[in-house]
Amino acid sequence: MTTSAEGLRDEWELVVGLEVHVQLKTRTKAFCSCSAAFGAPPNANTCPVCLALPGALPVLNAHAVELATLASLALGCTVHETSVFARKNYFYPDSPKGYQISQFDKPLATDGFVEIGTHADGTPLRIGITRVHMEEDAGKSIHDRYPGVTAIDLNRSGTPLVEIVSEPDMRTAAQAGTYLRLLKQILEYVDVSDVSMEEGSLRVDANVSARRWGETTLGTKTEVKNLNSFSGVERAIEVEFTRQVAILNAGGTIAQQTMLWDANASEVRPSRTKEGSHDYRYFPEPDLPPLVLTADWIAARRAALPELPAARRARFIAEYALSEYDVDVLISTSALADYFESVARAHGGAKSAANWVMGEVLSYLKSRGEGISDFPVTGADLGRLLDLVRDGVISHTAGKQVLQIMIAPGGNPAEIAEREGLIQVDDAAQLGEWLEDVIREMPDESERYRGGEKRLQGVLIGAAMKKSKGRADPRKLSQMLAARLAL
Amino acid sequence: MSALSAAALRDQTISGDASPAETVDAAVARCAAVGAGRERLNVFAWADDADARDHAALALRQRDQGGTGLLLGVPVAIKDNIATLTLPTTCGSNILAGYVSPYEATVVTKLRAAGAIPFGKTNMDEFAMGSSTEHSAYGPTRNPLAPDRVPGGSSGGSAAAVAAGIVPVALGSETGGSVRQPASFCGIVGVKPSYGRVSRFGLVAFASSLDHVGVFGATVDDAARGLRVIAGHDPRDATSVDAPVPDYHGAHEQSVKGLVIGRPREYFPDSLDPRIRERCDAALERLRELGAEVRDVSLPHTSMAIPVYYIVAPAEASANLSRFDGVRYGMRVEGEGLRGMYEATRSRGFGPEVTRRILLGTYVLSAGYYDAYYRKAQQVRTLIGRDFTDVFASGVDVLFTPTAPTTAFPIGAISDPYEMYMSDIFTATANLAGVPAMSQPIGLVDGLPVGGQFMAAHLGEMKMFAAAYALERALGSEARA
Amino acid sequence: MSITLEDVRHIASLARLGLSEQRAESVATELNTILSHMDALSTVNTEGVAEAVGSGVRTMPLRDDASAPIPLVRPLESFAPSLRDGLLLVPRLSSHETVE
């Protein structure tokens, strides 16, 4: 039951490429020694260089180069031994020099990819990365503070960014979302950025076009800006594609222009920027010689890369025999994956380690809006707790209680279990006593169980557990019940 | 000429025979005597006797603490495009009206550390764009030797300050010849060091890949000492060269016997004023007599220097001057909205030559023209650089040429921009190649000074100074007005 | 190549330089004269010749990621044309007006 509009939409293929700006985690700005930290009073983190005072000159931050290189290598790019900074000329009050120092025709790195899944035939689905280049951020323009004027804060001016430009390889909005989530995950693994779209340390612009199925040339694209979340990116792409298809189906043509996403109205509208007037007059930045990195230095950075999400995923599946779903949860951040591994190593059982981390640990953190780095129990201690549960020293239920105490006020799991009287009872005499009490107090249920109503086992065992205050070993109790009430 | 050389002033300051305060008084008196003010020579964009006396007090304190800085007690005039903390830095432009830099140029810090007394900010062509110092917001500077004529430019105020005997040393800046050409016109010594030899931090940029801080001296020795003080690596300038700085003034002891001096034929075209050619050849003859070997050489791409220069320099300038936008400092003229403010500020703030070069630079970088102009020019620039590499690799130690095709011309004589650009025909090559070059007086034509230029390989300043000291000694007073 | 009046208006707009109509016309003439001298470059064979990058400085020096900004001896207040609460003020822009 296809409506005619959807039928027409089906004639068009969506093509998406993404440009992602990522703030690098440095202490100081890209080209001057001002603090790159947020939250300072307006224009407090400025100096002759980032205020573009007459005569001031840029000097590049070594750590920014290192972080940009790590990001590039993690994305499978070739990092070039020589790259060149260029001036991108445009006037805007939050760009104090009247040009942005960026890289143009000789970027730091090119030709990478992010694998976002598999094609129907099982081959990997890769989104190509055209280039990764370094550049400086602009300051902030505040439009709504004072009537009639725009206020400029240059604290952010000159902080280091990498721009990661993808190939137009995405064919659905969902693919774009997956690409972004994986890109963020990779950058988080190499620890080059806070990669928070909410905080602006990761910013996305989407190039969207439509073409008839089977065409090999690209349609005219629009650039969608003002995207504030990954889900917003996906929705904006859908909306823009729908808009373009409507125009194309009506026989119109797409104007190459910048569109702004309005998340509240769920619509895109053209920005007031006059197109065709962009003429950035790029030329090599004469204040900065070419950036030359030795092959040895690049190789050392490559060697220093941590295990990346894809490798970690494959290893977890192979080494721990976990489901793909579990692994994806566990490797979502490198810190969580590290934590899981420390639990699994301490405990020796990957499956229960995974269950506890994904269950108890994550739900605790979620309830508090915290991350794994905030979790107070070490992986080794959680592993010891899991040992107690596996060995039947305490029950699973008691284990959860112990964990709560380990979180606060803290302590050694065995000592907590002992102190709280949670050590499991497997003494047959004691168990038999509780069982006899239950049979006596619940004669009806006992008889029906004996008569074949096996579902009543839970009721009887539950009652015995209650008598033991949760300390009885339920497995042993079940065996004893079956033997006691056997026909 | 100044009564005392930099070396003598420094020695007398150390010995107590001269005091920094008296030195400043003498310079102030000299200003009055020669008419350095707006109404006559118009040497300074900004001068403040009290400021100079404050610096003199600091120099005295250094002396009292046993300081022996190379320029201790020596007054040094500073071009108005070099950032100083106590006097304005306005580049001869209305757009920087009233701007006093909140930080100091590295060269000024070095001068002060060496005990020098900063003495006024000298007039210049606006943003160093010019060859005559006629195009300043403060009006033209006049040549002290012939006040109806230009002092050359763009560092004409600094050249005039030295030529008028106010200071023995002055800082200028060069993008295409703005130190050497005025030195030639004013009968003094002007040095453009190797690119990267002197920090550009605090030099207001015109064309970053061509800009140099340069030094004027009344004599070769004054200039050598001035350069020794300001040269050296600066971590605040990414194009600064990290190499030891020799004592350039030590080059006076070096003989030129066996020195190979190249005479590039492209710098002696048939069209060259025969009297300038004759002065140059006479200078070469004196050097030959001292044991130097003079060799005819060729730098085949020389004629391309001006076309290359007038693409690359305006292109870089068009970006460098974007920061003058009325937002953070300097002049601001309100207009309709943001764009109106930008356009009003920049149209009112910049003079016609600066506007012309920004437009030219914007054009050669704009979409569709980049390859034909900017890329092509940078390729030819490579060939110009190669000319120098090749000639120095062939065994030539230094080159000798005229500094400028003419002597000082009358104020107002040149109105065609391109004709003015041709003033740099023999000097722009060294800026394009980044090699060191200097001008010194080699005689007179019609009573006006003629400059001869030495050029050397990158960081080859010592050989250049050795030749310059020797030639200066050989020519004696005949070289000077 | 010849610069038209329209070219002059375009580059003047890019460079944020307001030009009167009369001035624009004379600038077009001046620039054409200057550029006619640049045509000499086309006579030089530059096939395979690299573009000069700066002059004679080989590689980028890097600085440590340590915070020691170059101090301002006078604050922004002392030289900024329009400042309020530490913020620089410019004529009002709409929120997404970007490069024109």
Coordinates of C-alpha atoms in Angstrom, one line a residue, chain B residues 182-397:
Chain B
P182 CA 65.9 55.2 1.5
A183 CA 69.5 54.5 2.7
S184 CA 70.6 55.0 -0.8
F185 CA 68.6 58.2 -1.2
C186 CA 69.8 59.6 2.1
G187 CA 73.5 58.6 1.8
I188 CA 73.6 56.2 4.8
V189 CA 73.9 52.5 5.4
G190 CA 70.8 50.3 5.3
V191 CA 70.8 46.5 6.0
K192 CA 68.1 43.9 5.2
P193 CA 69.2 40.8 7.0
S194 CA 68.4 37.2 5.9
Y195 CA 64.8 36.2 6.2
G196 CA 64.3 34.7 9.6
R197 CA 67.5 36.3 11.0
V198 CA 65.5 39.0 12.9
S199 CA 62.2 38.3 14.6
R200 CA 59.2 39.8 12.9
F201 CA 57.2 39.5 16.2
G202 CA 55.7 42.9 16.7
L203 CA 56.4 44.2 13.2
V204 CA 53.0 45.0 11.8
A205 CA 52.7 42.7 8.8
F206 CA 52.6 43.9 5.2
A207 CA 53.6 40.8 3.3
S208 CA 54.7 38.2 5.8
S209 CA 57.0 36.1 3.5
L210 CA 58.8 39.3 2.4
D211 CA 58.8 41.4 5.5
H212 CA 62.0 42.0 7.4
V213 CA 63.1 44.3 10.2
G214 CA 66.1 46.2 8.9
V215 CA 68.7 48.5 10.4
F216 CA 70.0 51.9 9.3
G217 CA 73.3 53.2 10.4
A218 CA 75.3 56.3 9.8
T219 CA 78.1 53.9 9.0
V220 CA 78.6 50.2 8.3
D221 CA 79.7 49.8 11.9
D222 CA 76.6 51.5 13.3
A223 CA 74.4 49.2 11.2
A224 CA 76.4 46.1 12.1
R225 CA 76.0 46.8 15.8
G226 CA 72.4 47.5 15.4
L227 CA 71.8 44.2 13.6
R228 CA 73.9 42.3 16.1
V229 CA 71.5 43.4 18.8
I230 CA 68.2 42.7 17.1
A231 CA 69.2 39.4 15.4
G232 CA 68.6 36.0 16.8
H233 CA 66.0 33.2 17.2
D234 CA 62.6 34.1 18.6
P235 CA 60.2 31.3 19.6
R236 CA 57.3 33.8 19.0
D237 CA 58.1 33.9 15.2
A238 CA 57.7 30.5 13.5
T239 CA 59.8 31.8 10.6
S240 CA 62.7 32.8 12.8
V241 CA 65.9 31.0 12.2
D242 CA 67.6 29.2 15.1
A243 CA 71.2 29.8 14.4
P244 CA 74.0 31.6 16.3
V245 CA 74.4 35.3 15.7
P246 CA 78.0 36.3 14.8
D247 CA 79.4 39.6 15.9
Y248 CA 78.8 41.5 12.6
H249 CA 81.0 44.4 13.8
G250 CA 83.8 41.9 13.9
A251 CA 83.7 41.8 10.2
H252 CA 85.6 45.1 10.0
E253 CA 88.8 43.1 10.6
Q254 CA 88.2 40.8 7.7
S255 CA 90.2 41.3 4.5
V256 CA 88.4 41.1 1.1
K257 CA 91.6 39.6 -0.5
G258 CA 90.4 36.7 -2.5
L259 CA 86.7 37.5 -2.0
V260 CA 84.8 36.8 -5.1
I261 CA 82.4 39.6 -6.0
G262 CA 79.7 38.9 -8.6
R263 CA 78.6 41.7 -10.8
P264 CA 75.2 40.6 -12.1
R265 CA 74.6 42.0 -15.6
E266 CA 70.9 42.2 -15.1
Y267 CA 71.4 44.9 -12.5
F268 CA 73.4 47.0 -15.0
P269 CA 70.9 47.3 -17.9
D270 CA 71.6 49.6 -20.8
S271 CA 68.9 51.8 -19.5
L272 CA 70.7 52.4 -16.2
D273 CA 71.8 56.0 -15.5
P274 CA 75.4 55.9 -16.8
R275 CA 76.5 58.0 -13.8
I276 CA 75.1 55.4 -11.4
R277 CA 76.8 52.7 -13.4
E278 CA 80.1 54.6 -13.2
R279 CA 79.9 55.0 -9.4
C280 CA 79.2 51.2 -9.1
D281 CA 82.1 50.3 -11.3
A282 CA 84.4 52.7 -9.5
A283 CA 83.4 51.0 -6.2
L284 CA 84.1 47.6 -7.8
E285 CA 87.5 48.8 -9.0
R286 CA 88.4 49.8 -5.4
L287 CA 87.4 46.4 -4.2
R288 CA 89.5 44.8 -6.9
E289 CA 92.5 46.9 -5.8
L290 CA 92.0 45.5 -2.3
G291 CA 92.4 42.0 -3.7
A292 CA 88.8 41.0 -4.4
E293 CA 88.0 39.2 -7.6
V294 CA 85.2 40.7 -9.6
R295 CA 83.3 38.3 -11.8
D296 CA 80.5 39.0 -14.3
V297 CA 77.6 36.8 -13.4
S298 CA 74.0 36.4 -14.4
L299 CA 70.7 36.2 -12.4
P300 CA 68.5 35.5 -15.3
H301 CA 65.1 36.0 -13.7
T302 CA 65.8 39.4 -12.2
S303 CA 63.4 41.2 -14.5
M304 CA 60.6 39.1 -13.1
A305 CA 61.1 40.4 -9.6
I306 CA 58.7 43.4 -9.9
P307 CA 55.9 41.4 -11.4
V308 CA 56.3 38.6 -8.9
Y309 CA 56.6 41.1 -6.0
Y310 CA 53.5 43.0 -7.0
I311 CA 51.5 39.9 -7.0
V312 CA 52.8 38.2 -3.9
A313 CA 53.1 41.2 -1.7
P314 CA 49.6 42.6 -2.3
A315 CA 48.1 39.1 -2.0
E316 CA 49.6 38.6 1.4
A317 CA 48.8 42.2 2.3
S318 CA 45.1 41.8 1.4
A319 CA 44.9 39.1 4.2
N320 CA 47.2 40.8 6.7
L321 CA 45.2 44.0 6.6
S322 CA 41.9 42.3 7.1
R323 CA 42.4 42.6 10.9
F324 CA 41.9 46.3 10.7
D325 CA 38.1 46.1 10.9
G326 CA 37.1 48.5 13.7
V327 CA 36.2 45.6 16.0
R328 CA 39.0 45.3 18.5
Y329 CA 41.3 48.4 18.2
G330 CA 42.0 51.4 16.1
M331 CA 39.6 53.5 14.1
R332 CA 36.0 52.7 13.9
V333 CA 33.5 54.5 11.7
E334 CA 29.9 53.4 12.1
G335 CA 27.8 52.6 9.0
E336 CA 24.8 50.7 8.1
G337 CA 25.0 47.4 10.0
L338 CA 28.1 45.4 10.3
R339 CA 29.1 45.5 6.7
G340 CA 28.5 49.3 6.7
M341 CA 30.8 49.6 9.7
Y342 CA 33.5 47.5 8.1
E343 CA 33.4 49.4 4.8
A344 CA 33.2 52.8 6.4
T345 CA 36.1 52.1 8.7
R346 CA 38.3 50.6 6.1
S347 CA 37.5 53.1 3.4
R348 CA 38.2 56.0 5.7
G349 CA 41.0 54.4 7.5
F350 CA 43.2 53.3 4.6
G351 CA 44.8 55.7 2.1
P352 CA 44.6 55.3 -1.7
E353 CA 47.8 53.2 -2.2
V354 CA 46.9 50.8 0.6
T355 CA 43.4 50.4 -0.9
R356 CA 44.8 49.8 -4.3
R357 CA 47.1 47.1 -3.1
I358 CA 44.4 45.4 -1.0
L359 CA 42.2 45.3 -4.1
L360 CA 45.1 44.1 -6.3
G361 CA 45.9 41.3 -3.8
T362 CA 42.2 40.4 -3.4
Y363 CA 41.9 40.1 -7.2
V364 CA 45.0 37.9 -7.7
L365 CA 43.8 35.5 -5.0
S366 CA 40.2 35.4 -6.1
A367 CA 38.5 32.4 -7.7
G368 CA 39.6 31.9 -11.3
Y369 CA 42.7 34.1 -11.1
Y370 CA 44.8 32.3 -8.5
D371 CA 46.6 30.0 -10.9
A372 CA 47.4 32.7 -13.4
Y373 CA 48.7 35.2 -10.9
Y374 CA 49.5 33.9 -7.4
R375 CA 50.6 30.4 -8.3
K376 CA 52.6 31.5 -11.3
A377 CA 54.3 34.2 -9.3
Q378 CA 55.3 31.8 -6.5
Q379 CA 56.7 29.5 -9.1
V380 CA 58.8 32.3 -10.7
R381 CA 59.8 33.3 -7.2
T382 CA 61.3 29.8 -6.8
L383 CA 63.3 30.5 -10.0
I384 CA 64.5 33.9 -8.7
G385 CA 65.6 32.1 -5.5
R386 CA 67.4 29.5 -7.6
D387 CA 69.3 32.2 -9.4
F388 CA 70.8 33.2 -6.1
T389 CA 71.5 29.7 -5.0
D390 CA 73.2 28.9 -8.2
V391 CA 75.4 32.0 -8.3
F392 CA 76.6 31.5 -4.7
A393 CA 77.1 27.8 -5.4
S394 CA 79.4 28.8 -8.3
G395 CA 81.9 30.3 -5.9
V396 CA 80.7 33.9 -5.7
D397 CA 80.8 35.3 -2.2

